[in-house]
XYZ file of N, CA and C in Angstrom:
678
model
N 0.567 -1.210 0.226
C -0.012 -0.406 0.604
C 0.922 1.083 0.050
N 0.570 1.997 -1.527
C 1.110 3.092 -0.919
C 0.512 4.396 -1.553
N 0.719 5.076 0.750
C -0.009 5.564 1.775
C 0.217 7.301 0.456
N 0.773 7.701 -1.075
C 0.483 8.831 -1.263
C -0.425 8.701 -2.243
N -0.875 7.251 -2.734
C -1.682 6.788 -3.561
C -3.031 5.762 -2.670
N -3.030 5.914 -1.816
C -3.949 4.600 -1.059
C -3.955 5.007 -0.239
N -5.588 5.401 0.211
C -5.799 5.597 1.845
C -7.700 5.429 1.717
N -7.303 5.197 3.251
C -8.840 4.535 3.918
C -9.637 5.705 4.082
N -10.240 6.333 3.617
C -11.263 7.105 3.842
C -12.268 6.901 5.025
N -11.942 7.509 6.243
C -13.753 7.430 7.626
C -15.194 8.975 6.445
N -15.624 8.451 5.798
C -16.500 8.706 5.304
C -17.680 8.703 5.257
N -19.098 8.319 6.555
C -19.688 7.298 6.034
C -20.633 8.180 4.882
N -20.583 9.110 4.926
C -21.745 10.103 3.775
C -20.691 9.931 2.757
N -19.844 9.417 2.280
C -18.991 9.125 1.341
C -18.461 7.660 1.088
N -18.670 7.018 1.845
C -19.097 5.463 1.758
C -20.019 5.129 0.697
N -20.165 3.965 -0.092
C -21.523 3.142 0.198
C -21.662 2.222 0.703
N -21.225 1.945 1.516
C -21.621 1.498 3.396
C -20.824 1.089 4.170
N -20.623 1.504 5.801
C -20.674 1.801 6.141
C -19.628 2.944 6.438
N -18.922 3.033 7.168
C -18.017 4.301 7.207
C -16.908 4.790 6.346
N -16.357 3.646 5.996
C -14.935 3.375 5.515
C -14.653 3.356 3.917
N -14.531 3.841 3.491
C -13.936 3.487 1.936
C -12.150 3.324 1.279
N -12.538 3.140 -0.005
C -10.587 3.114 -0.770
C -10.650 4.274 -1.566
N -9.433 5.126 -0.819
C -10.332 6.324 -2.003
C -7.687 6.151 -2.711
N -8.133 5.613 -4.674
C -6.832 5.972 -5.098
C -6.766 6.845 -6.175
N -5.930 7.125 -5.457
C -5.681 8.670 -7.037
C -4.138 8.434 -7.809
N -5.260 7.992 -9.098
C -3.558 8.608 -10.496
C -2.939 10.331 -10.093
N -2.042 9.698 -10.316
C -1.254 10.844 -10.600
C -1.216 10.957 -12.197
N -0.917 12.370 -12.647
C -0.877 13.258 -14.002
C 0.838 12.350 -14.525
N 0.208 11.353 -16.121
C 1.027 11.274 -16.715
C 1.127 9.865 -15.880
N 0.698 9.437 -14.385
C 1.269 7.921 -14.613
C -0.506 6.858 -14.338
N -0.007 6.261 -13.359
C -1.227 5.447 -13.104
C -1.511 5.299 -11.560
N -2.274 5.150 -10.656
C -2.596 4.465 -9.447
C -2.014 3.727 -8.452
N -1.425 3.113 -9.149
C -0.348 1.678 -8.108
C -1.203 0.332 -8.306
N -0.831 -0.181 -7.182
C -2.064 -0.599 -7.157
C -1.419 -1.581 -5.537
N -2.458 -2.438 -5.416
C -2.657 -3.640 -4.116
C -2.744 -4.957 -4.450
N -1.838 -5.682 -3.963
C -2.273 -7.321 -4.264
C -2.368 -8.279 -3.113
N -3.142 -9.400 -3.492
C -3.505 -10.189 -1.895
C -3.856 -11.870 -2.115
N -2.504 -12.155 -2.271
C -2.567 -13.565 -2.481
C -3.327 -14.389 -1.260
N -3.136 -15.920 -2.116
C -3.792 -16.540 -1.671
C -3.325 -18.306 -1.989
N -2.220 -17.993 -1.616
C -1.294 -19.494 -2.115
C -2.292 -20.767 -1.082
N -1.916 -21.960 -1.856
C -1.550 -22.487 -3.107
C -2.209 -21.455 -3.942
N -3.692 -21.478 -4.229
C -4.730 -20.892 -5.034
C -5.669 -22.169 -5.031
N -6.445 -22.091 -6.194
C -8.063 -22.753 -6.417
C -8.013 -22.481 -7.242
N -8.872 -23.284 -8.566
C -9.008 -23.790 -9.617
C -10.490 -22.900 -10.422
N -10.869 -21.838 -8.717
C -11.987 -21.016 -9.554
C -12.206 -19.925 -8.050
N -12.102 -18.699 -8.657
C -12.831 -17.608 -7.852
C -13.325 -16.463 -8.259
N -14.164 -16.068 -7.062
C -15.160 -14.956 -7.608
C -15.070 -13.742 -7.389
N -14.801 -12.646 -7.381
C -14.493 -11.145 -6.470
C -15.888 -9.685 -7.050
N -16.191 -9.457 -5.594
C -17.414 -7.933 -6.598
C -16.663 -7.654 -4.946
N -16.763 -5.529 -6.421
C -16.275 -4.793 -5.500
C -17.050 -3.615 -6.337
N -17.108 -2.751 -5.382
C -18.322 -1.516 -6.082
C -16.469 -0.706 -6.401
N -16.564 0.342 -7.794
C -16.304 1.779 -7.965
C -16.976 1.967 -7.966
N -16.522 4.200 -8.057
C -17.717 4.684 -8.450
C -15.766 6.321 -8.584
N -16.007 6.065 -9.610
C -15.179 7.692 -10.799
C -15.722 8.727 -11.206
N -15.286 9.613 -10.026
C -15.842 10.980 -10.180
C -16.566 11.293 -11.168
N -17.095 12.756 -11.211
C -18.067 13.223 -12.261
C -16.873 13.879 -13.779
N -15.822 14.007 -12.601
C -14.640 14.937 -13.962
C -13.792 14.123 -14.067
N -14.519 12.357 -14.361
C -12.899 11.290 -14.390
C -12.840 11.582 -15.958
N -11.354 11.154 -16.624
C -10.594 11.138 -17.483
C -10.443 10.169 -18.158
N -10.666 9.848 -19.102
C -9.693 8.875 -19.745
C -10.098 7.268 -19.217
N -9.565 6.256 -18.939
C -9.018 4.643 -19.000
C -8.111 4.003 -17.963
N -8.540 3.094 -17.324
C -7.741 2.340 -16.690
C -7.828 0.243 -16.233
N -7.113 -0.081 -15.268
C -7.394 -1.367 -15.061
C -8.395 -1.182 -13.676
N -8.835 -1.859 -13.633
C -9.876 -2.385 -12.520
C -9.385 -3.198 -11.629
N -9.048 -4.247 -11.996
C -8.286 -5.598 -11.054
C -7.973 -7.184 -11.466
N -7.490 -7.548 -10.959
C -7.266 -8.491 -11.846
C -6.808 -10.006 -10.946
N -7.211 -11.677 -11.530
C -7.328 -12.678 -11.060
C -5.464 -12.846 -11.474
N -4.780 -13.206 -10.711
C -3.183 -13.318 -11.362
C -2.753 -14.893 -10.615
N -2.472 -15.829 -11.660
C -2.091 -17.722 -12.059
C -0.846 -17.164 -11.559
N -0.090 -18.015 -10.332
C 1.476 -18.069 -10.469
C 1.261 -19.754 -10.478
N 2.767 -19.816 -10.034
C 3.149 -21.357 -10.015
C 2.525 -21.639 -8.533
N 2.134 -22.374 -7.994
C 2.181 -23.010 -6.794
C 3.769 -22.825 -6.070
N 4.854 -23.092 -6.105
C 5.546 -23.018 -5.778
C 6.669 -21.811 -6.049
N 5.739 -21.070 -6.449
C 6.064 -19.707 -6.656
C 4.997 -18.644 -6.403
N 5.246 -17.517 -5.513
C 3.439 -16.923 -5.921
C 4.093 -15.663 -6.198
N 5.344 -15.613 -6.893
C 5.636 -14.395 -7.836
C 5.946 -14.875 -9.251
N 5.517 -15.641 -9.917
C 6.514 -15.708 -10.629
C 4.982 -15.037 -12.290
N 3.480 -15.369 -11.595
C 2.885 -14.255 -12.274
C 3.134 -12.634 -12.217
N 3.331 -12.209 -11.345
C 3.759 -10.842 -11.121
C 5.187 -10.120 -11.883
N 4.425 -8.607 -12.834
C 5.636 -8.431 -13.767
C 6.055 -9.018 -14.740
N 4.902 -9.947 -15.571
C 5.273 -10.640 -17.042
C 4.390 -9.601 -17.905
N 3.975 -8.397 -17.931
C 3.465 -7.229 -19.169
C 4.911 -7.976 -20.033
N 3.583 -7.860 -21.524
C 4.488 -8.250 -22.363
C 4.893 -9.331 -22.755
N 4.858 -10.766 -21.761
C 5.501 -11.279 -22.307
C 4.230 -12.818 -22.285
N 4.563 -13.615 -23.156
C 3.581 -15.107 -23.559
C 4.107 -16.145 -22.923
N 2.732 -16.440 -22.029
C 2.713 -17.332 -21.221
C 2.563 -18.665 -22.300
N 3.433 -20.065 -20.851
C 3.301 -20.973 -21.789
C 3.052 -22.737 -21.320
N 2.027 -21.923 -20.343
C 1.060 -22.826 -19.989
C 1.124 -22.896 -18.595
N 2.577 -23.212 -18.088
C 3.400 -23.368 -16.778
C 3.644 -22.117 -16.439
N 4.300 -21.430 -16.664
C 4.180 -20.282 -16.486
C 3.873 -19.335 -15.582
N 2.894 -18.705 -15.984
C 1.811 -17.920 -15.171
C 0.408 -17.311 -16.245
N -0.818 -17.224 -15.818
C -1.775 -16.731 -16.807
C -1.825 -15.574 -16.263
N -2.676 -13.934 -16.398
C -4.009 -13.284 -15.546
C -5.080 -12.935 -16.644
N -6.410 -13.015 -15.875
C -7.061 -12.589 -15.838
C -8.076 -11.180 -15.097
N -8.461 -10.516 -16.530
C -7.815 -8.842 -15.594
C -9.271 -8.261 -16.146
N -9.807 -7.380 -15.888
C -11.259 -6.885 -15.960
C -10.212 -5.445 -16.357
N -10.384 -4.124 -17.772
C -10.195 -2.895 -17.520
C -11.554 -2.205 -18.414
N -10.988 -1.142 -18.080
C -12.760 -0.045 -19.369
C -11.020 0.459 -20.523
N -11.785 0.220 -21.823
C -10.971 0.396 -23.104
C -11.003 1.618 -23.198
N -9.503 2.241 -23.695
C -8.744 3.183 -24.150
C -9.806 3.732 -25.748
N -11.229 4.013 -25.295
C -11.350 4.527 -26.492
C -11.275 6.171 -27.026
N -11.084 6.692 -25.855
C -12.184 7.914 -25.848
C -12.557 8.646 -25.117
N -13.608 7.461 -24.795
C -14.625 8.235 -24.000
C -13.537 7.879 -22.463
N -15.158 7.891 -21.493
C -14.395 8.151 -19.601
C -15.312 7.835 -19.538
N -15.224 6.445 -19.193
C -13.845 5.503 -18.639
C -13.946 4.484 -19.513
N -15.009 4.647 -20.589
C -14.448 3.779 -21.902
C -15.102 2.157 -21.442
N -15.615 1.456 -22.405
C -16.347 -0.239 -22.401
C -15.400 -1.112 -21.371
N -15.823 -1.030 -20.320
C -15.503 -2.749 -19.790
C -15.581 -4.398 -20.334
N -14.008 -4.381 -20.356
C -13.185 -5.465 -21.235
C -12.688 -6.300 -20.535
N -12.407 -7.538 -20.465
C -11.633 -8.422 -20.479
C -10.142 -8.528 -21.400
N -9.090 -8.437 -19.839
C -8.006 -8.032 -20.289
C -6.788 -9.232 -19.864
N -6.678 -10.537 -20.791
C -6.256 -11.528 -20.696
C -5.202 -11.815 -21.258
N -3.986 -12.449 -20.286
C -2.693 -13.146 -20.912
C -3.045 -14.456 -20.660
N -3.372 -15.500 -21.411
C -3.296 -17.195 -21.491
C -2.807 -17.788 -22.568
N -1.637 -19.133 -22.451
C -1.202 -20.137 -23.646
C -2.057 -19.476 -25.078
N -0.597 -19.792 -26.147
C -1.234 -19.563 -27.220
C -2.256 -18.139 -27.749
N -2.447 -17.026 -26.946
C -2.572 -16.200 -27.436
C -2.095 -15.377 -28.720
N -2.457 -14.316 -29.101
C -2.296 -13.611 -30.557
C -0.974 -13.543 -29.630
N 0.725 -12.737 -30.566
C 1.596 -12.063 -30.219
C 1.111 -11.137 -31.272
N 1.946 -9.905 -30.973
C 2.218 -8.693 -31.664
C 2.880 -9.346 -32.630
N 3.035 -7.913 -33.865
C 3.811 -8.254 -34.953
C 4.754 -8.366 -34.883
N 5.581 -8.496 -34.176
C 7.397 -8.389 -33.420
C 7.337 -10.221 -33.639
N 6.325 -10.563 -33.358
C 6.900 -12.265 -33.177
C 6.560 -12.872 -31.759
N 7.003 -12.349 -30.614
C 7.408 -12.278 -29.614
C 6.640 -11.138 -29.087
N 6.774 -10.099 -28.387
C 5.700 -9.715 -27.325
C 4.404 -10.463 -27.248
N 3.526 -9.737 -26.380
C 2.633 -10.235 -25.931
C 1.553 -9.391 -25.274
N 1.245 -8.194 -25.811
C -0.113 -7.952 -24.087
C -1.743 -8.342 -24.387
N -1.890 -7.891 -23.457
C -3.321 -8.480 -22.797
C -4.412 -8.293 -23.836
N -5.399 -10.053 -23.836
C -6.097 -9.590 -25.332
C -8.085 -9.425 -24.183
N -8.618 -8.716 -25.421
C -9.938 -9.044 -24.826
C -10.853 -10.131 -24.954
N -10.400 -11.185 -25.738
C -10.904 -12.010 -26.404
C -10.080 -12.841 -27.238
N -10.654 -13.828 -27.487
C -10.106 -14.577 -29.132
C -10.944 -14.634 -30.141
N -11.981 -14.002 -30.167
C -12.559 -14.052 -31.102
C -14.463 -14.905 -30.548
N -14.340 -15.554 -29.776
C -15.651 -16.295 -29.354
C -15.929 -15.808 -28.312
N -15.168 -15.190 -27.378
C -15.870 -13.966 -26.037
C -17.103 -13.645 -26.465
N -17.601 -13.008 -25.658
C -19.513 -12.172 -25.721
C -19.052 -11.076 -25.085
N -19.323 -9.683 -25.710
C -19.891 -8.596 -24.500
C -21.582 -8.212 -25.229
N -22.111 -7.674 -24.312
C -22.912 -7.652 -23.667
C -23.338 -5.813 -23.551
N -23.871 -5.112 -25.320
C -23.930 -3.046 -24.190
C -25.056 -3.272 -23.327
N -24.794 -2.270 -22.661
C -24.069 -1.433 -22.684
C -22.677 -1.899 -22.093
N -21.377 -1.509 -22.207
C -20.349 -1.592 -21.487
C -19.680 -0.605 -20.496
N -19.793 0.686 -20.880
C -20.045 1.680 -19.920
C -20.379 1.856 -18.556
N -19.448 2.645 -17.435
C -20.372 2.303 -16.502
C -20.421 4.254 -16.550
N -21.426 4.609 -15.661
C -21.387 6.138 -15.836
C -20.567 6.790 -15.053
N -20.006 8.440 -14.693
C -19.589 8.908 -14.150
C -19.843 9.221 -12.200
N -19.448 9.232 -11.160
C -20.260 10.105 -10.176
C -21.305 9.078 -8.943
N -21.214 7.918 -9.620
C -22.128 6.956 -9.608
C -21.508 5.585 -9.222
N -21.803 5.054 -7.692
C -21.486 3.151 -6.950
C -21.887 2.524 -8.172
N -21.108 2.125 -8.934
C -21.350 0.034 -9.760
C -20.514 -0.998 -9.075
N -22.096 -2.021 -9.294
C -20.649 -3.465 -8.563
C -21.295 -4.208 -9.527
N -19.764 -4.121 -9.171
C -18.703 -4.955 -9.935
C -18.018 -6.481 -10.304
N -18.823 -7.227 -10.639
C -18.156 -8.895 -10.247
C -17.446 -9.713 -11.587
N -16.868 -10.657 -10.626
C -15.908 -11.246 -11.794
C -15.759 -11.967 -11.378
N -15.862 -13.028 -12.463
C -15.305 -14.882 -12.104
C -14.602 -15.507 -13.038
N -13.815 -16.373 -12.758
C -12.515 -17.209 -13.092
C -12.723 -18.449 -13.259
N -12.927 -19.367 -13.492
C -13.436 -20.923 -13.921
C -11.878 -21.242 -14.778
N -10.488 -21.807 -14.045
C -9.453 -22.896 -14.733
C -10.101 -24.169 -15.966
N -9.393 -24.225 -16.481
C -9.398 -25.178 -17.337
C -9.078 -26.091 -17.170
N -9.566 -27.750 -17.325
C -9.010 -28.243 -16.334
C -7.210 -28.814 -17.337
N -6.281 -29.339 -16.791
C -5.009 -29.317 -17.486
C -5.191 -30.076 -19.058
N -4.586 -29.481 -20.154
C -5.023 -30.585 -21.513
C -6.472 -30.111 -21.992
N -7.555 -29.339 -21.429
C -8.976 -29.116 -21.766
C -8.769 -27.456 -22.283
N -10.287 -27.115 -22.664
C -10.116 -25.839 -23.306
C -11.727 -25.927 -22.557
N -11.283 -25.840 -21.361
C -12.777 -25.698 -20.219
C -12.617 -24.610 -19.481
N -11.668 -22.706 -19.544
C -11.564 -21.504 -18.841
C -13.112 -21.303 -19.332
N -13.793 -20.485 -18.356
C -14.699 -19.777 -18.402
C -14.285 -18.107 -18.074
N -14.674 -17.470 -18.200
C -14.859 -15.518 -17.072
C -15.979 -15.133 -17.490
N -16.101 -14.677 -16.826
C -17.630 -13.995 -16.640
C -17.381 -12.487 -16.181
N -17.861 -11.377 -16.291
C -18.017 -10.246 -15.717
C -19.407 -9.008 -15.606
N -20.504 -9.215 -14.436
C -21.564 -8.611 -14.011
C -21.091 -7.059 -14.194
N -21.582 -6.460 -14.061
C -21.997 -4.600 -14.051
C -23.173 -4.361 -13.862
N -23.416 -4.197 -12.050
C -24.660 -3.521 -12.139
C -25.180 -4.902 -11.620
N -25.405 -6.177 -11.675
C -26.501 -7.161 -11.771
C -26.025 -7.572 -13.299
N -25.995 -7.379 -13.975
C -26.179 -7.696 -15.506
C -24.948 -8.130 -16.161
N -24.839 -9.444 -16.346
C -24.046 -9.981 -17.100
C -23.498 -9.362 -18.075
N -22.576 -8.770 -18.153
C -22.006 -8.291 -19.488
C -20.625 -8.506 -20.503
N -20.217 -9.875 -19.625
C -19.020 -10.529 -20.592
C -18.948 -12.110 -19.664
N -19.083 -12.492 -21.421
C -18.728 -14.090 -20.912
C -17.929 -14.775 -22.332
N -16.591 -15.215 -21.783
C -15.632 -15.903 -22.397
C -15.390 -17.548 -21.735
N -15.410 -18.676 -23.004
C -15.333 -19.748 -22.485
C -14.683 -20.867 -23.593
N -14.535 -21.523 -23.232
C -13.933 -22.162 -24.087
C -12.698 -22.250 -24.485
N -11.956 -21.671 -23.896
C -10.337 -21.434 -23.932
C -9.344 -21.897 -22.846
N -8.085 -22.056 -23.354
C -7.123 -22.426 -21.886
C -6.661 -21.044 -21.118
N -6.643 -21.224 -20.112
C -5.495 -20.361 -19.045
C -4.083 -21.153 -18.884
N -4.130 -22.586 -18.742
C -3.140 -23.373 -18.431
C -2.731 -24.790 -18.706
N -1.887 -25.737 -18.579
C -1.428 -26.680 -19.392
C -1.514 -27.716 -18.435
N -0.319 -27.131 -16.919
C -0.519 -27.716 -15.720
C -1.142 -27.287 -14.715
N -1.722 -27.915 -13.433
C -2.076 -28.158 -12.289
C -1.107 -26.900 -11.289
N -0.274 -27.188 -12.194
C 0.666 -26.087 -11.258
C 0.347 -24.525 -10.783
N -0.611 -24.065 -12.250
C -0.608 -22.554 -11.578
C -1.928 -23.313 -12.047
N -1.961 -22.119 -10.912
C -3.473 -21.569 -10.110
C -4.108 -20.927 -9.945
N -4.861 -20.099 -9.690
C -5.879 -18.476 -9.595
C -5.487 -18.927 -8.265
N -4.307 -17.313 -7.563
C -3.878 -17.081 -6.682
C -3.791 -15.690 -5.857
N -3.894 -15.035 -6.486
C -3.827 -13.509 -6.332
C -4.783 -12.699 -6.740
N -5.264 -11.459 -5.883
C -6.842 -10.840 -6.213
C -5.595 -9.401 -6.241
N -5.747 -8.665 -7.015
C -4.812 -7.160 -7.907
C -5.592 -6.300 -8.114
N -5.885 -5.119 -7.237
C -6.987 -3.875 -7.235
C -5.863 -3.187 -7.807
N -6.143 -3.018 -9.202
C -5.197 -2.522 -10.272
C -5.490 -1.389 -11.013
N -4.635 -0.289 -10.676
C -4.598 1.024 -11.175
C -4.111 1.838 -12.344
N -3.675 0.837 -13.051
C -2.518 1.575 -13.391
C -3.309 2.292 -15.072
N -2.195 2.412 -15.957
C -3.369 3.464 -17.349
C -1.700 3.425 -17.936
N -2.149 2.439 -19.213
C -0.666 2.112 -20.161
C -0.724 3.660 -20.716
N -1.780 4.012 -21.054
C -1.102 6.101 -22.016
C -0.797 7.419 -20.933
N -0.595 6.565 -19.444
C -0.754 7.550 -18.438
C -2.037 8.680 -18.244
N -2.029 8.884 -16.685
C -3.912 9.632 -16.457
C -3.317 11.005 -17.183
N -4.789 11.985 -17.640
C -4.434 12.700 -18.644
C -4.370 14.028 -17.105
N -4.802 13.294 -16.247
C -5.215 14.311 -15.230
C -4.906 13.574 -13.447
N -4.731 14.435 -12.477
C -4.966 14.404 -11.423
C -6.175 13.721 -10.571
N -5.920 12.475 -10.518
C -7.421 12.358 -10.074
C -7.809 11.141 -9.072
N -8.843 10.853 -9.134
C -8.898 9.569 -8.297
C -9.940 9.197 -7.872
N -10.400 7.797 -7.862
C -11.912 6.921 -7.766
C -11.979 6.280 -6.582
N -13.237 6.136 -6.054
C -13.652 5.341 -4.872
C -13.307 3.927 -5.054
N -13.801 2.936 -3.998
C -14.182 1.787 -3.611
C -14.186 1.447 -2.739
N -14.720 0.279 -2.366
C -16.108 -0.211 -1.447
C -16.047 -1.832 -1.454
N -16.399 -1.981 -0.953
C -17.057 -3.493 -0.319
C -16.346 -4.609 -1.034
N -15.298 -4.857 -1.027
C -14.630 -6.050 -1.319
C -15.213 -7.449 -0.818
N -15.032 -8.399 -1.713
C -15.577 -9.861 -1.722
C -14.914 -10.852 -2.926
N -14.378 -11.893 -2.428
C -13.710 -12.518 -2.445
C -14.499 -14.290 -1.797
N -14.320 -15.113 -3.313
C -15.366 -15.996 -2.826
C -14.475 -17.579 -3.662
N -14.707 -18.663 -3.265
C -14.804 -19.324 -4.215
C -15.236 -20.162 -5.590
N -16.763 -18.979 -5.427
C -17.614 -19.739 -6.938
C -18.152 -18.565 -6.432
N -19.357 -18.235 -7.206
C -19.921 -17.439 -8.241
C -20.911 -17.970 -6.656
N -21.853 -16.626 -6.549
C -23.086 -17.091 -5.117
C -24.359 -17.233 -6.117
N -25.205 -18.201 -5.354
C -25.903 -18.423 -6.040
C -27.170 -17.596 -5.457
N -27.673 -17.472 -7.469
C -28.876 -16.369 -7.901
C -27.950 -14.983 -8.675
N -26.959 -14.985 -8.482
C -26.194 -14.259 -9.547
C -26.225 -14.346 -10.775
């Protein structure tokens, strides 16, 4: 936790519930850092829910959260892998982001690193993908400014050797993204074992700004009725 960018604010009128919330500050030209919670050795299914509020003057896009897969014998193997191509036994990551389209905050998308993913034109680099052409997004995907939104994300890993991984996300209780029939690993050495509240911005924040988060929940399965 970086106290210059991450602050637990006590303000019952501002919080979504209770009396406290997390405020993440983005510096102009940069991002808002990250907060990571490990749960080693990990699980084959993880569900996360939280509430986010973009201020009325918010500009640009951002990463939202990620579920990371490190080796069960090395919790750090999935960290710091931006631009690298997973091989099925080293790491994977499944994230939610808002897409940089010129709108603010932009449409919500998957952003995933997985084995066999398409490489960049140099044939070496991999950046996260919104899908592989089989994913389904349900409009509208944009969250409004100035209001609390409930974001839910579920990832189920494939059985090694199978292509039966599943990702889904909901915004305000409505299914907005679903992707299935692909692979996140080739070995059970990889599990879902870290949640990261990420506030990085690939292009840098266009201004100094802050967003609010509240009521984070992590479970091993999707709650009944979701």
